[in-house]
């Protein structure tokens, strides 16, 4: 028999070993937990989505039959608590080298675009956890991302060889919409430290994703939950900055700004062909993929503009205006729209082009705030449209700085 002192010494040594290599004890072999790599498979099981593209039409036909299980009113659905939607998802960067390779960037850090993909999938799973009916084998709801309200970075460095944990739950519910908050922490120096906080707003639709569907109301169990819910109410009433218009027009030129650059010269564009590989469980392009591509283009633009590596500070007001169909041409355009000292505000506009009809449709507008190591030149608008982008960029930047 080992003595208590010996067992304690062994446990302490094991913990130090994990700490040195960024491997969290709760992600050690033999511990049961949900991995990021399993989240999308779990979602496919919940809705009965096909795993092969060639079978997607049959899967859709089967999902249409689930419409009979939709509630006719929210009152028909049982209230759920915040705890019922709580989930914990692990990303074993320190434990599994094969996973690490997918997330590694050239700067020996983590590709944040991959993190955006993971957050989007986890937010959907949180909402399905809230609406899950144990009596049904599959959910009749199509839950999709409507808005990324805010992503606040708590730490700029994400280590590529340290385990990551995502936690989250539903924080607000309307008739057909759900707000989910998530927290990302990373195991480093023997403890989990905060990396980011994210707020997503999801909407529920029918199995064909054509009309709104009711979701379970939220049952509040404590004053703390009441406070969280009230913040969700405030977020709902707050208009998105990206949709806020202004009539003020700027009239200035480069002469007012030393080392200034015209906004026209601070653009970067890209194009993606939307292949079936990037589809979501409803056979449209995965929202996380769109966020990753927009982030990477915005980051590249900020890097080229500043001449040094930018660090993400915040993401906000990502509105999903239109689903992106398989086979579309995704056109991305990034614009440095505002700068201040060591910060660069980048707006990325995405639209789809149907190659057969040649119809253009805006799908998303993204707003990223970056910080760089040296002061950057000012950007100056020349046209009325650029002036509006400048004011909108300043508004996003000011809101981000208030929350830091």
Tab-separated table of C-alpha atoms in Angstrom:
chain	number	residue	atom	x	y	z
A	1	UNK	CA	0.000	0.000	0.000
A	2	UNK	CA	1.212	3.501	-0.812
A	3	UNK	CA	1.196	6.007	1.995
A	4	UNK	CA	-0.877	9.180	1.753
A	5	UNK	CA	2.364	11.179	1.478
A	6	UNK	CA	3.615	9.080	-1.457
A	7	UNK	CA	0.279	9.319	-3.286
A	8	UNK	CA	0.244	13.082	-2.762
A	9	UNK	CA	3.801	13.318	-4.122
A	10	UNK	CA	2.877	11.276	-7.202
A	11	UNK	CA	-0.209	13.431	-7.849
A	12	UNK	CA	1.846	16.598	-7.432
A	13	UNK	CA	4.502	15.324	-9.861
A	14	UNK	CA	1.825	14.422	-12.399
A	15	UNK	CA	0.284	17.880	-12.142
A	16	UNK	CA	3.713	19.520	-12.613
A	17	UNK	CA	4.334	17.354	-15.676
A	18	UNK	CA	1.064	18.483	-17.224
A	19	UNK	CA	1.778	22.088	-16.284
A	20	UNK	CA	5.201	22.089	-17.919
A	21	UNK	CA	3.818	20.887	-21.225
A	22	UNK	CA	0.525	22.784	-21.205
A	23	UNK	CA	-1.414	19.565	-20.703
A	24	UNK	CA	-4.377	20.004	-18.412
A	25	UNK	CA	-5.042	17.165	-15.915
A	26	UNK	CA	-8.715	17.054	-16.899
A	27	UNK	CA	-7.703	16.303	-20.501
A	28	UNK	CA	-5.480	13.362	-19.585
A	29	UNK	CA	-6.106	10.005	-21.225
A	30	UNK	CA	-9.057	8.216	-19.695
A	31	UNK	CA	-11.003	11.345	-18.761
A	32	UNK	CA	-14.347	11.583	-20.532
A	33	UNK	CA	-15.006	14.923	-22.177
A	34	UNK	CA	-16.432	16.408	-25.353
A	35	UNK	CA	-13.761	17.389	-27.858
A	36	UNK	CA	-14.032	20.166	-30.423
A	37	UNK	CA	-13.546	17.557	-33.142
A	38	UNK	CA	-16.710	15.789	-31.980
A	39	UNK	CA	-18.985	18.856	-31.809
A	40	UNK	CA	-20.033	18.872	-35.463
A	41	UNK	CA	-20.604	15.112	-35.379
A	42	UNK	CA	-22.840	15.616	-32.350
A	43	UNK	CA	-24.776	18.277	-34.262
A	44	UNK	CA	-25.243	15.957	-37.236
A	45	UNK	CA	-26.696	13.339	-34.913
A	46	UNK	CA	-29.093	15.847	-33.356
A	47	UNK	CA	-30.594	16.932	-36.673
A	48	UNK	CA	-30.003	13.757	-38.699
A	49	UNK	CA	-27.770	15.479	-41.258
A	50	UNK	CA	-25.990	13.440	-43.904
A	51	UNK	CA	-22.253	12.845	-43.645
A	52	UNK	CA	-21.901	12.501	-47.420
A	53	UNK	CA	-22.762	15.301	-49.832
A	54	UNK	CA	-24.372	12.901	-52.301
A	55	UNK	CA	-26.949	11.903	-49.654
A	56	UNK	CA	-27.968	15.417	-48.612
A	57	UNK	CA	-31.201	15.489	-50.632
A	58	UNK	CA	-32.468	12.320	-48.976
A	59	UNK	CA	-31.526	13.661	-45.542
A	60	UNK	CA	-33.420	16.906	-46.269
A	61	UNK	CA	-36.529	14.963	-47.283
A	62	UNK	CA	-36.381	13.086	-43.992
A	63	UNK	CA	-35.971	16.320	-42.036
A	64	UNK	CA	-39.026	17.900	-43.660
A	65	UNK	CA	-41.120	15.176	-42.025
A	66	UNK	CA	-40.038	16.531	-38.633
A	67	UNK	CA	-42.124	19.684	-39.164
A	68	UNK	CA	-45.047	17.973	-37.428
A	69	UNK	CA	-43.094	18.147	-34.156
A	70	UNK	CA	-42.764	21.949	-34.208
A	71	UNK	CA	-44.618	23.826	-31.476
A	72	UNK	CA	-47.498	26.088	-32.497
A	73	UNK	CA	-46.646	28.499	-29.679
A	74	UNK	CA	-43.911	28.967	-27.117
A	75	UNK	CA	-46.387	28.161	-24.342
A	76	UNK	CA	-46.467	24.542	-25.558
A	77	UNK	CA	-42.792	24.087	-24.743
A	78	UNK	CA	-41.402	23.389	-21.259
A	79	UNK	CA	-39.162	26.027	-19.722
A	80	UNK	CA	-35.474	25.125	-19.468
A	81	UNK	CA	-32.867	26.369	-17.008
A	82	UNK	CA	-29.483	27.856	-17.844
A	83	UNK	CA	-27.811	24.816	-16.301
A	84	UNK	CA	-29.533	22.495	-18.762
A	85	UNK	CA	-27.690	24.135	-21.645
A	86	UNK	CA	-24.266	24.243	-19.971
A	87	UNK	CA	-21.562	22.477	-21.952
A	88	UNK	CA	-17.800	22.097	-21.711
A	89	UNK	CA	-15.737	21.422	-24.809
A	90	UNK	CA	-12.018	20.648	-24.874
A	91	UNK	CA	-9.414	21.465	-27.505
A	92	UNK	CA	-6.387	19.279	-26.661
A	93	UNK	CA	-3.586	21.307	-28.235
A	94	UNK	CA	-1.181	20.262	-25.494
A	95	UNK	CA	-2.353	16.665	-25.371
A	96	UNK	CA	-2.737	15.744	-29.056
A	97	UNK	CA	-0.112	16.806	-31.584
A	98	UNK	CA	-2.304	15.805	-34.523
A	99	UNK	CA	-4.886	18.405	-33.480
A	100	UNK	CA	-2.221	21.049	-32.877
A	101	UNK	CA	-1.052	21.018	-36.506
A	102	UNK	CA	-4.460	22.219	-37.747
A	103	UNK	CA	-4.370	25.253	-35.439
A	104	UNK	CA	-0.738	26.312	-35.810
A	105	UNK	CA	0.188	29.509	-37.680
A	106	UNK	CA	3.515	30.754	-39.010
A	107	UNK	CA	4.103	32.858	-35.872
A	108	UNK	CA	3.998	29.756	-33.648
A	109	UNK	CA	0.649	30.808	-32.269
A	110	UNK	CA	-2.929	29.657	-32.828
A	111	UNK	CA	-4.913	30.479	-35.954
A	112	UNK	CA	-7.716	32.579	-34.546
A	113	UNK	CA	-9.860	31.852	-37.583
A	114	UNK	CA	-10.041	28.240	-36.391
A	115	UNK	CA	-11.196	29.443	-32.967
A	116	UNK	CA	-14.011	31.394	-34.645
A	117	UNK	CA	-15.134	28.207	-36.378
A	118	UNK	CA	-15.160	26.356	-33.068
A	119	UNK	CA	-17.103	29.104	-31.276
A	120	UNK	CA	-19.787	29.052	-33.962
A	121	UNK	CA	-20.271	25.280	-33.717
A	122	UNK	CA	-20.285	25.333	-29.916
A	123	UNK	CA	-22.882	28.135	-29.845
A	124	UNK	CA	-25.188	26.037	-32.025
A	125	UNK	CA	-24.708	23.003	-29.767
A	126	UNK	CA	-25.508	25.104	-26.672
A	127	UNK	CA	-28.797	26.164	-28.243
A	128	UNK	CA	-29.696	22.613	-29.218
A	129	UNK	CA	-28.969	21.579	-25.612
A	130	UNK	CA	-31.536	24.167	-24.510
A	131	UNK	CA	-34.213	23.051	-26.985
A	132	UNK	CA	-33.614	19.299	-26.894
A	133	UNK	CA	-36.693	17.113	-26.545
A	134	UNK	CA	-35.756	13.724	-25.070
A	135	UNK	CA	-38.848	12.123	-26.574
A	136	UNK	CA	-37.625	12.771	-30.136
A	137	UNK	CA	-34.708	11.090	-31.853
A	138	UNK	CA	-33.959	14.213	-33.879
A	139	UNK	CA	-34.570	17.899	-33.420
A	140	UNK	CA	-37.067	19.492	-35.824
A	141	UNK	CA	-35.333	22.866	-35.411
A	142	UNK	CA	-32.784	24.399	-37.723
A	143	UNK	CA	-30.685	26.626	-35.460
A	144	UNK	CA	-28.435	29.055	-37.306
A	145	UNK	CA	-26.227	32.008	-36.383
A	146	UNK	CA	-27.911	35.404	-36.683
A	147	UNK	CA	-25.360	37.679	-35.019
A	148	UNK	CA	-21.970	37.599	-33.337
A	149	UNK	CA	-22.695	40.343	-30.838
A	150	UNK	CA	-19.232	40.579	-29.324
A	151	UNK	CA	-15.955	38.755	-28.883
A	152	UNK	CA	-13.652	40.366	-26.319
A	153	UNK	CA	-10.060	39.204	-26.032
A	154	UNK	CA	-8.766	38.871	-22.472
A	155	UNK	CA	-5.292	37.840	-23.577
A	156	UNK	CA	-3.480	38.418	-26.858
A	157	UNK	CA	-1.322	35.296	-26.795
A	158	UNK	CA	-2.856	31.875	-27.425
A	159	UNK	CA	-0.244	29.154	-26.955
A	160	UNK	CA	-0.182	26.448	-29.654
A	161	UNK	CA	0.851	23.655	-27.277
A	162	UNK	CA	-1.465	24.235	-24.308
A	163	UNK	CA	-4.893	22.677	-23.826
A	164	UNK	CA	-7.957	24.905	-24.288
A	165	UNK	CA	-11.372	24.685	-22.680
A	166	UNK	CA	-14.630	26.243	-23.933
A	167	UNK	CA	-17.559	26.645	-21.555
A	168	UNK	CA	-20.920	28.282	-22.141
A	169	UNK	CA	-24.687	28.253	-21.755
A	170	UNK	CA	-27.841	30.040	-22.852
A	171	UNK	CA	-28.191	33.490	-21.252
A	172	UNK	CA	-31.313	34.922	-22.894
A	173	UNK	CA	-34.263	33.554	-24.875
A	174	UNK	CA	-36.897	35.275	-26.985
A	175	UNK	CA	-39.750	33.672	-28.901
A	176	UNK	CA	-37.586	32.314	-31.721
A	177	UNK	CA	-34.078	33.509	-30.835
A	178	UNK	CA	-31.458	32.490	-28.282
A	179	UNK	CA	-28.394	34.233	-26.886
A	180	UNK	CA	-25.436	32.057	-25.897
A	181	UNK	CA	-22.355	33.210	-24.017
A	182	UNK	CA	-19.080	31.334	-24.153
A	183	UNK	CA	-15.761	31.600	-22.352
A	184	UNK	CA	-12.449	30.291	-23.586
A	185	UNK	CA	-9.621	29.506	-21.176
A	186	UNK	CA	-6.192	27.967	-21.694
A	187	UNK	CA	-4.157	25.784	-19.359
A	188	UNK	CA	-0.783	27.466	-18.793
A	189	UNK	CA	1.610	27.588	-15.821
A	190	UNK	CA	-0.506	25.139	-13.866
A	191	UNK	CA	-3.894	26.835	-14.168
A	192	UNK	CA	-6.626	27.849	-16.602
A	193	UNK	CA	-6.478	31.548	-17.519
A	194	UNK	CA	-9.154	33.518	-19.435
A	195	UNK	CA	-8.551	34.116	-23.145
A	196	UNK	CA	-11.837	35.472	-24.504
A	197	UNK	CA	-15.554	35.983	-23.910
A	198	UNK	CA	-18.036	35.626	-26.773
A	199	UNK	CA	-21.725	36.366	-27.228
A	200	UNK	CA	-23.644	34.799	-30.126
A	201	UNK	CA	-27.303	35.240	-31.055
A	202	UNK	CA	-28.929	32.281	-32.804
A	203	UNK	CA	-32.331	31.915	-34.447
A	204	UNK	CA	-34.540	28.831	-34.732
A	205	UNK	CA	-36.143	27.916	-38.038
A	206	UNK	CA	-38.256	25.066	-39.362
A	207	UNK	CA	-36.568	21.910	-40.788
A	208	UNK	CA	-36.339	23.531	-44.242
A	209	UNK	CA	-34.884	26.743	-42.773
A	210	UNK	CA	-37.689	28.772	-44.367
A	211	UNK	CA	-39.631	30.243	-41.433
A	212	UNK	CA	-39.148	31.009	-37.738
A	213	UNK	CA	-39.831	28.349	-35.108
A	214	UNK	CA	-40.560	28.674	-31.394
A	215	UNK	CA	-37.964	27.750	-28.765
A	216	UNK	CA	-38.258	26.773	-25.115
A	217	UNK	CA	-38.602	29.695	-22.683
A	218	UNK	CA	-35.887	30.248	-20.089
A	219	UNK	CA	-36.503	29.503	-16.406
A	220	UNK	CA	-34.454	31.762	-14.101
A	221	UNK	CA	-33.417	30.251	-10.777
A	222	UNK	CA	-31.387	32.950	-8.994
A	223	UNK	CA	-30.815	36.725	-8.786
A	224	UNK	CA	-27.551	36.192	-10.658
A	225	UNK	CA	-29.387	34.543	-13.536
A	226	UNK	CA	-31.924	37.386	-13.497
A	227	UNK	CA	-29.048	39.824	-13.934
A	228	UNK	CA	-27.583	37.809	-16.808
A	229	UNK	CA	-30.982	37.647	-18.501
A	230	UNK	CA	-31.511	41.413	-18.123
A	231	UNK	CA	-28.185	42.041	-19.834
A	232	UNK	CA	-29.478	39.930	-22.717
A	233	UNK	CA	-32.564	42.155	-22.862
A	234	UNK	CA	-30.293	45.205	-23.057
A	235	UNK	CA	-28.251	43.605	-25.826
A	236	UNK	CA	-31.429	42.874	-27.774
A	237	UNK	CA	-32.610	46.493	-27.602
A	238	UNK	CA	-29.201	47.921	-28.482
A	239	UNK	CA	-29.062	48.564	-32.238
A	240	UNK	CA	-26.103	47.129	-34.074
A	241	UNK	CA	-23.555	49.790	-34.911
A	242	UNK	CA	-23.258	48.407	-38.420
A	243	UNK	CA	-26.880	49.286	-39.134
A	244	UNK	CA	-26.779	52.679	-37.463
A	245	UNK	CA	-26.800	55.483	-40.013
A	246	UNK	CA	-25.470	58.995	-39.741
A	247	UNK	CA	-26.038	62.123	-41.750
A	248	UNK	CA	-22.823	63.859	-40.735
A	249	UNK	CA	-20.342	64.318	-43.554
A	250	UNK	CA	-16.612	64.726	-43.064
A	251	UNK	CA	-14.660	67.253	-45.054
A	252	UNK	CA	-10.924	66.999	-44.606
A	253	UNK	CA	-7.876	65.905	-46.531
A	254	UNK	CA	-4.508	64.300	-46.049
A	255	UNK	CA	-3.028	67.694	-45.226
A	256	UNK	CA	-4.669	67.607	-41.807
A	257	UNK	CA	-3.034	64.273	-40.963
A	258	UNK	CA	0.738	63.787	-40.964
A	259	UNK	CA	1.710	60.397	-42.377
A	260	UNK	CA	-1.863	59.816	-43.542
A	261	UNK	CA	-3.056	57.302	-46.141
A	262	UNK	CA	-6.125	57.513	-48.328
A	263	UNK	CA	-8.713	54.856	-47.469
A	264	UNK	CA	-8.733	53.824	-51.118
A	265	UNK	CA	-5.148	52.611	-50.640
A	266	UNK	CA	-5.949	50.504	-47.559
A	267	UNK	CA	-7.998	47.730	-49.164
A	268	UNK	CA	-7.452	44.022	-49.692
A	269	UNK	CA	-9.766	41.618	-51.524
A	270	UNK	CA	-10.191	37.871	-51.873
A	271	UNK	CA	-12.422	35.205	-53.423
A	272	UNK	CA	-13.456	31.714	-52.311
A	273	UNK	CA	-15.264	29.004	-54.249
A	274	UNK	CA	-17.877	27.477	-51.922
A	275	UNK	CA	-17.300	23.727	-52.094
A	276	UNK	CA	-19.437	21.067	-50.339
A	277	UNK	CA	-16.532	20.368	-47.962
A	278	UNK	CA	-17.323	23.623	-46.094
A	279	UNK	CA	-21.035	22.941	-45.652
A	280	UNK	CA	-22.864	22.989	-42.333
A	281	UNK	CA	-25.382	20.425	-41.080
A	282	UNK	CA	-28.074	22.142	-43.181
A	283	UNK	CA	-26.033	21.921	-46.414
A	284	UNK	CA	-25.182	25.585	-46.669
A	285	UNK	CA	-21.760	27.108	-46.129
A	286	UNK	CA	-20.683	26.877	-42.479
A	287	UNK	CA	-20.839	30.266	-40.739
A	288	UNK	CA	-17.579	29.560	-38.924
A	289	UNK	CA	-15.848	29.129	-42.295
A	290	UNK	CA	-17.109	32.554	-43.372
A	291	UNK	CA	-15.830	34.095	-40.140
A	292	UNK	CA	-12.437	32.429	-40.515
A	293	UNK	CA	-11.971	33.647	-44.074
A	294	UNK	CA	-13.089	37.187	-43.171
A	295	UNK	CA	-10.798	37.286	-40.134
A	296	UNK	CA	-7.778	36.051	-42.082
A	297	UNK	CA	-8.331	38.651	-44.812
A	298	UNK	CA	-8.835	41.414	-42.237
A	299	UNK	CA	-5.720	40.334	-40.359
A	300	UNK	CA	-3.678	40.302	-43.573
A	301	UNK	CA	-4.896	43.801	-44.445
A	302	UNK	CA	-4.038	45.140	-40.979
A	303	UNK	CA	-0.614	43.474	-41.208
A	304	UNK	CA	0.143	44.967	-44.620
A	305	UNK	CA	-1.126	48.381	-43.506
A	306	UNK	CA	0.828	48.536	-40.231
A	307	UNK	CA	3.931	46.721	-41.422
A	308	UNK	CA	3.949	44.477	-38.362
A	309	UNK	CA	1.998	41.618	-36.813
A	310	UNK	CA	-1.444	42.693	-35.504
A	311	UNK	CA	-3.067	41.260	-32.391
A	312	UNK	CA	-6.843	40.900	-32.243
A	313	UNK	CA	-8.579	42.994	-29.571
A	314	UNK	CA	-12.256	42.439	-30.371
A	315	UNK	CA	-14.812	41.225	-32.907
A	316	UNK	CA	-18.325	42.642	-32.921
A	317	UNK	CA	-21.562	43.060	-34.837
A	318	UNK	CA	-21.185	40.201	-37.293
A	319	UNK	CA	-24.617	39.980	-38.883
A	320	UNK	CA	-25.535	36.938	-40.963
A	321	UNK	CA	-27.881	38.492	-43.497
A	322	UNK	CA	-28.179	35.709	-46.033
A	323	UNK	CA	-27.145	32.040	-46.135
A	324	UNK	CA	-24.401	31.115	-48.570
A	325	UNK	CA	-25.317	28.310	-50.949
A	326	UNK	CA	-22.977	25.551	-52.102
A	327	UNK	CA	-21.418	26.484	-55.438
A	328	UNK	CA	-21.503	30.240	-54.855
A	329	UNK	CA	-18.519	32.498	-55.410
A	330	UNK	CA	-17.745	34.242	-52.120
A	331	UNK	CA	-16.212	37.677	-52.668
A	332	UNK	CA	-14.498	39.317	-49.696
A	333	UNK	CA	-13.388	42.938	-49.442
A	334	UNK	CA	-11.512	44.334	-46.430
A	335	UNK	CA	-11.032	48.025	-45.668
A	336	UNK	CA	-8.982	49.758	-42.992
A	337	UNK	CA	-11.624	52.273	-41.996
A	338	UNK	CA	-10.201	53.881	-38.858
A	339	UNK	CA	-6.879	54.035	-36.992
A	340	UNK	CA	-5.788	55.509	-33.682
A	341	UNK	CA	-2.246	55.321	-32.315
A	342	UNK	CA	-1.530	51.562	-32.068
A	343	UNK	CA	-4.942	50.362	-33.226
A	344	UNK	CA	-6.367	49.429	-36.633
A	345	UNK	CA	-10.101	49.048	-37.243
A	346	UNK	CA	-10.900	46.795	-40.224
A	347	UNK	CA	-14.243	46.224	-41.911
A	348	UNK	CA	-14.725	43.124	-44.093
A	349	UNK	CA	-17.684	42.981	-46.456
A	350	UNK	CA	-18.665	39.659	-48.006
A	351	UNK	CA	-21.061	39.000	-50.849
A	352	UNK	CA	-21.955	36.010	-52.977
A	353	UNK	CA	-22.130	35.841	-56.739
A	354	UNK	CA	-24.305	33.186	-58.302
A	355	UNK	CA	-22.221	32.289	-61.381
A	356	UNK	CA	-25.334	31.225	-63.308
A	357	UNK	CA	-27.607	34.220	-62.631
A	358	UNK	CA	-24.751	36.722	-61.962
A	359	UNK	CA	-26.735	38.031	-59.000
A	360	UNK	CA	-24.792	39.708	-56.155
A	361	UNK	CA	-26.028	39.555	-52.542
A	362	UNK	CA	-24.387	40.844	-49.358
A	363	UNK	CA	-24.078	38.071	-46.792
A	364	UNK	CA	-22.032	39.532	-43.934
A	365	UNK	CA	-20.271	42.601	-42.620
A	366	UNK	CA	-17.460	41.950	-40.129
A	367	UNK	CA	-15.744	44.397	-37.764
A	368	UNK	CA	-12.305	43.624	-36.290
A	369	UNK	CA	-10.218	45.736	-33.903
A	370	UNK	CA	-6.472	45.029	-34.000
A	371	UNK	CA	-3.571	46.312	-31.915
A	372	UNK	CA	-0.027	46.667	-33.291
A	373	UNK	CA	3.353	47.363	-31.718
A	374	UNK	CA	3.992	50.747	-33.335
A	375	UNK	CA	1.899	53.846	-34.148
A	376	UNK	CA	0.081	53.610	-37.467
A	377	UNK	CA	-0.767	56.367	-39.963
A	378	UNK	CA	-4.259	57.801	-40.130
A	379	UNK	CA	-6.630	56.764	-42.918
A	380	UNK	CA	-8.506	59.566	-44.630
A	381	UNK	CA	-11.735	59.247	-46.661
A	382	UNK	CA	-12.232	61.087	-49.918
A	383	UNK	CA	-15.828	60.281	-50.820
A	384	UNK	CA	-19.118	60.439	-48.914
A	385	UNK	CA	-19.283	56.644	-48.787
A	386	UNK	CA	-15.787	56.413	-47.329
A	387	UNK	CA	-16.706	59.073	-44.771
A	388	UNK	CA	-19.571	56.907	-43.590
A	389	UNK	CA	-17.231	53.916	-43.286
A	390	UNK	CA	-14.790	56.086	-41.324
A	391	UNK	CA	-17.473	57.204	-38.848
A	392	UNK	CA	-18.784	53.666	-38.485
A	393	UNK	CA	-15.242	52.402	-37.874
A	394	UNK	CA	-14.635	55.044	-35.216
A	395	UNK	CA	-17.910	54.107	-33.543
A	396	UNK	CA	-16.924	50.439	-33.392
A	397	UNK	CA	-13.463	51.338	-32.073
A	398	UNK	CA	-14.861	53.613	-29.355
A	399	UNK	CA	-17.334	50.937	-28.229
A	400	UNK	CA	-14.546	48.367	-28.073
A	401	UNK	CA	-12.297	50.640	-25.996
A	402	UNK	CA	-15.131	51.274	-23.525
A	403	UNK	CA	-15.439	47.557	-22.797
A	404	UNK	CA	-11.699	46.949	-22.319
